[in-house]
Amino acid sequence: MTDLTLLGLGDMGAALARTWLAAGRSLTVWNRTPARAEPFGDAAVATAAEAVAASRLIVVCLLDDASVGAALADVDLTGKDVVNLTTSTPAQARARAEWARERGARFLDGGIMAVPPMIGGPEAYIFYSGSRELFDLHADVLAVPAGTKYVGEDPGYAALHDVALLCAMNGMFGGVAHAFALIRNEDIAPTAFAPLLADWLKAMADVAHLHADQLESGDYRKGVVSNLAMQVAGIPTLLDTTKDQGVSPELLTPYLSLMRRRLSEGHGDEDTVGIVDLLTQPKVPA
Ligand code: NDP
């Protein structure tokens, strides 16, 4: 038996595999297309079933949830500890946990917060959720490629944390795109502007802590620095400048519309955190 088996040697899987081998762990690997497994020499086996049989701990890093189902459809998972690092939705992760349970396996889901070159470095980490017992048992092995953050017994929570951070990141990328569009046709070098932009975003990032505190207390006036009324009063400056620069407002207007709606509902003295209330719909039962 080897210390662990890894299914999937795409860009991410291969990066994970290299860190385990470098750390002296014995590894069995499998990839649907054998050529990608060649660099791993004797560690590679021909079928997913052989790979699963070779270890108790099975780490899966395939393209998407459907590929996990396809790769393991006819494989005996009885008594195995399955750690699925394939990106999925919370609903898919919960269904996959049930699927593993029905096959006699324990299940832990993971969401990788890194790109392949970061694996093995200090900034990479992986969210885990599902069986705490399984997480504790394999904590040493799981900590080799990236830091570990266990976020709960609900197998959907790792994916939910992953997606929440990615959504926030997309919002930030949208803001960065709008800012560069504003200066594009001016005598301002993007490389001169970038440090100012990056430092400003970092300085503003602590809003996450302020809003978390407001959400938990239910007091949206708590610690407010720039209230909603003041921020809505500034909207014409943002939109007029955008128009004058010949820039489309389409990235900006959805958020500004929510600010205006919240103000119209009488929350001008609160922080903008009340937008969370506008966005939140009752959860659809699974
Ligand atoms: P790649 O596209 O490089 O590799 C995909 C892997 O999935 C390959 O091993 C491929 O096999 C396999 N695969 C696809 N479909 C099937 C199938 N039907 N049956 C069996 N195997 C299949 O992706 P990555 O390695 O980059 O990503 C793997 C996971 O890691 C994804 O869920 C991704 O979201 C996640 N991730 C990736 C990040 C990144 O930056 N790359 C960042 C964070 C998470 P084959 O070689 O035969 O095609």
mmCIF file of C-alpha atoms in Angstrom, residues 120-261:
data_model
loop_
_atom_site.group_PDB
_atom_site.id
_atom_site.type_symbol
_atom_site.label_atom_id
_atom_site.label_comp_id
_atom_site.label_asym_id
_atom_site.label_seq_id
_atom_site.Cartn_x
_atom_site.Cartn_y
_atom_site.Cartn_z
ATOM 1 C CA GLY A 120 3.874 23.908 -1.979
ATOM 2 C CA GLY A 121 4.389 27.610 -1.236
ATOM 3 C CA PRO A 122 3.420 29.587 1.861
ATOM 4 C CA GLU A 123 0.314 31.332 0.466
ATOM 5 C CA ALA A 124 -1.582 28.326 -0.857
ATOM 6 C CA TYR A 125 -4.319 26.814 1.244
ATOM 7 C CA ILE A 126 -7.245 24.475 0.863
ATOM 8 C CA PHE A 127 -10.652 24.688 2.535
ATOM 9 C CA TYR A 128 -11.867 21.344 3.850
ATOM 10 C CA SER A 129 -15.292 20.264 5.065
ATOM 11 C CA GLY A 130 -17.008 16.975 5.801
ATOM 12 C CA SER A 131 -15.711 14.224 8.082
ATOM 13 C CA ARG A 132 -13.670 15.844 10.878
ATOM 14 C CA GLU A 133 -12.373 12.407 11.798
ATOM 15 C CA LEU A 134 -10.976 11.942 8.314
ATOM 16 C CA PHE A 135 -9.478 15.442 8.303
ATOM 17 C CA ASP A 136 -7.699 14.878 11.626
ATOM 18 C CA LEU A 137 -6.475 11.431 10.614
ATOM 19 C CA HIS A 138 -4.810 12.704 7.435
ATOM 20 C CA ALA A 139 -3.900 16.205 8.616
ATOM 21 C CA ASP A 140 -0.153 15.669 8.090
ATOM 22 C CA VAL A 141 -0.504 14.412 4.523
ATOM 23 C CA LEU A 142 -3.058 17.070 3.592
ATOM 24 C CA ALA A 143 -0.793 19.837 4.926
ATOM 25 C CA VAL A 144 2.030 18.960 2.492
ATOM 26 C CA PRO A 145 0.847 20.757 -0.685
ATOM 27 C CA ALA A 146 -0.950 23.675 0.984
ATOM 28 C CA GLY A 147 -2.164 25.038 4.291
ATOM 29 C CA THR A 148 -5.416 23.547 5.561
ATOM 30 C CA LYS A 149 -8.541 25.310 6.809
ATOM 31 C CA TYR A 150 -11.308 23.036 8.102
ATOM 32 C CA VAL A 151 -14.646 24.871 7.890
ATOM 33 C CA GLY A 152 -17.217 22.387 9.173
ATOM 34 C CA GLU A 153 -18.922 19.003 9.065
ATOM 35 C CA ASP A 154 -21.256 20.093 6.248
ATOM 36 C CA PRO A 155 -19.513 18.713 3.149
ATOM 37 C CA GLY A 156 -20.793 21.691 1.140
ATOM 38 C CA TYR A 157 -19.012 24.305 3.250
ATOM 39 C CA ALA A 158 -15.567 24.047 1.658
ATOM 40 C CA ALA A 159 -17.105 24.669 -1.768
ATOM 41 C CA LEU A 160 -19.254 27.460 -0.374
ATOM 42 C CA HIS A 161 -16.245 29.229 1.157
ATOM 43 C CA ASP A 162 -14.320 28.734 -2.085
ATOM 44 C CA VAL A 163 -17.116 30.162 -4.249
ATOM 45 C CA ALA A 164 -17.764 33.079 -1.859
ATOM 46 C CA LEU A 165 -14.114 34.139 -2.063
ATOM 47 C CA LEU A 166 -14.091 33.725 -5.848
ATOM 48 C CA CYS A 167 -17.241 35.850 -6.175
ATOM 49 C CA ALA A 168 -15.635 38.588 -4.067
ATOM 50 C CA MET A 169 -12.544 38.329 -6.235
ATOM 51 C CA ASN A 170 -14.617 38.757 -9.385
ATOM 52 C CA GLY A 171 -16.212 41.871 -7.927
ATOM 53 C CA MET A 172 -12.743 43.230 -7.233
ATOM 54 C CA PHE A 173 -11.534 42.332 -10.749
ATOM 55 C CA GLY A 174 -14.556 44.213 -12.114
ATOM 56 C CA GLY A 175 -13.580 47.271 -10.094
ATOM 57 C CA VAL A 176 -9.994 47.052 -11.311
ATOM 58 C CA ALA A 177 -11.194 46.831 -14.932
ATOM 59 C CA HIS A 178 -13.390 49.913 -14.489
ATOM 60 C CA ALA A 179 -10.556 51.889 -12.900
ATOM 61 C CA PHE A 180 -8.146 51.071 -15.744
ATOM 62 C CA ALA A 181 -10.836 51.943 -18.302
ATOM 63 C CA LEU A 182 -11.203 55.388 -16.694
ATOM 64 C CA ILE A 183 -7.529 56.249 -17.130
ATOM 65 C CA ARG A 184 -7.030 54.456 -20.416
ATOM 66 C CA ASN A 185 -7.158 57.355 -22.837
ATOM 67 C CA GLU A 186 -5.193 59.724 -20.643
ATOM 68 C CA ASP A 187 -1.542 60.470 -20.114
ATOM 69 C CA ILE A 188 -1.436 58.135 -17.122
ATOM 70 C CA ALA A 189 0.680 54.997 -17.411
ATOM 71 C CA PRO A 190 -1.135 51.904 -16.161
ATOM 72 C CA THR A 191 2.084 50.830 -14.442
ATOM 73 C CA ALA A 192 2.240 54.141 -12.569
ATOM 74 C CA PHE A 193 -1.416 53.860 -11.600
ATOM 75 C CA ALA A 194 -1.288 50.183 -10.536
ATOM 76 C CA PRO A 195 0.527 50.665 -7.181
ATOM 77 C CA LEU A 196 -1.991 53.339 -6.185
ATOM 78 C CA LEU A 197 -4.870 51.056 -7.104
ATOM 79 C CA ALA A 198 -3.425 48.003 -5.351
ATOM 80 C CA ASP A 199 -2.655 49.922 -2.153
ATOM 81 C CA TRP A 200 -6.152 51.436 -2.110
ATOM 82 C CA LEU A 201 -7.797 48.039 -2.501
ATOM 83 C CA LYS A 202 -5.660 46.633 0.309
ATOM 84 C CA ALA A 203 -6.568 49.575 2.559
ATOM 85 C CA MET A 204 -10.270 49.029 1.826
ATOM 86 C CA ALA A 205 -10.173 45.258 2.344
ATOM 87 C CA ASP A 206 -10.779 45.580 6.075
ATOM 88 C CA VAL A 207 -14.371 46.525 5.254
ATOM 89 C CA ALA A 208 -14.948 42.756 5.418
ATOM 90 C CA HIS A 209 -14.310 42.824 9.192
ATOM 91 C CA LEU A 210 -16.481 45.899 9.750
ATOM 92 C CA HIS A 211 -19.385 44.461 7.767
ATOM 93 C CA ALA A 212 -19.053 41.079 9.491
ATOM 94 C CA ASP A 213 -19.318 42.796 12.857
ATOM 95 C CA GLN A 214 -22.363 44.768 11.703
ATOM 96 C CA LEU A 215 -24.053 41.656 10.295
ATOM 97 C CA GLU A 216 -23.475 39.681 13.491
ATOM 98 C CA SER A 217 -24.697 42.465 15.771
ATOM 99 C CA GLY A 218 -27.611 43.381 13.495
ATOM 100 C CA ASP A 219 -26.646 47.022 14.031
ATOM 101 C CA TYR A 220 -25.800 48.480 10.624
ATOM 102 C CA ARG A 221 -24.929 51.855 12.169
ATOM 103 C CA LYS A 222 -22.193 50.332 14.315
ATOM 104 C CA GLY A 223 -18.807 51.852 13.485
ATOM 105 C CA VAL A 224 -20.125 53.463 10.307
ATOM 106 C CA VAL A 225 -17.609 55.849 8.759
ATOM 107 C CA SER A 226 -19.134 56.754 5.394
ATOM 108 C CA ASN A 227 -22.877 56.286 5.644
ATOM 109 C CA LEU A 228 -25.131 55.253 2.786
ATOM 110 C CA ALA A 229 -26.653 58.710 2.241
ATOM 111 C CA MET A 230 -23.196 60.211 1.841
ATOM 112 C CA GLN A 231 -22.129 57.464 -0.542
ATOM 113 C CA VAL A 232 -25.274 57.776 -2.675
ATOM 114 C CA ALA A 233 -24.680 61.533 -2.880
ATOM 115 C CA GLY A 234 -21.338 60.701 -4.504
ATOM 116 C CA ILE A 235 -22.839 58.492 -7.217
ATOM 117 C CA PRO A 236 -23.308 61.266 -9.815
ATOM 118 C CA THR A 237 -19.598 62.081 -9.533
ATOM 119 C CA LEU A 238 -18.734 58.473 -10.325
ATOM 120 C CA LEU A 239 -21.229 58.149 -13.186
ATOM 121 C CA ASP A 240 -20.543 61.570 -14.717
ATOM 122 C CA THR A 241 -16.796 60.917 -14.718
ATOM 123 C CA THR A 242 -17.404 57.498 -16.244
ATOM 124 C CA LYS A 243 -19.529 59.060 -19.007
ATOM 125 C CA ASP A 244 -17.034 61.904 -19.621
ATOM 126 C CA GLN A 245 -14.236 59.366 -20.019
ATOM 127 C CA GLY A 246 -16.262 57.475 -22.614
ATOM 128 C CA VAL A 247 -16.430 54.415 -20.384
ATOM 129 C CA SER A 248 -19.370 52.033 -20.125
ATOM 130 C CA PRO A 249 -20.930 52.092 -16.635
ATOM 131 C CA GLU A 250 -22.184 48.523 -16.915
ATOM 132 C CA LEU A 251 -19.871 47.094 -14.256
ATOM 133 C CA LEU A 252 -20.658 49.866 -11.815
ATOM 134 C CA THR A 253 -24.401 50.431 -12.096
ATOM 135 C CA PRO A 254 -25.719 47.207 -10.521
ATOM 136 C CA TYR A 255 -24.020 47.969 -7.219
ATOM 137 C CA LEU A 256 -24.928 51.657 -7.313
ATOM 138 C CA SER A 257 -28.576 50.773 -8.010
ATOM 139 C CA LEU A 258 -28.643 48.611 -4.894
ATOM 140 C CA MET A 259 -27.211 51.475 -2.833
ATOM 141 C CA ARG A 260 -29.929 53.798 -4.117
ATOM 142 C CA ARG A 261 -32.652 51.229 -3.418
#
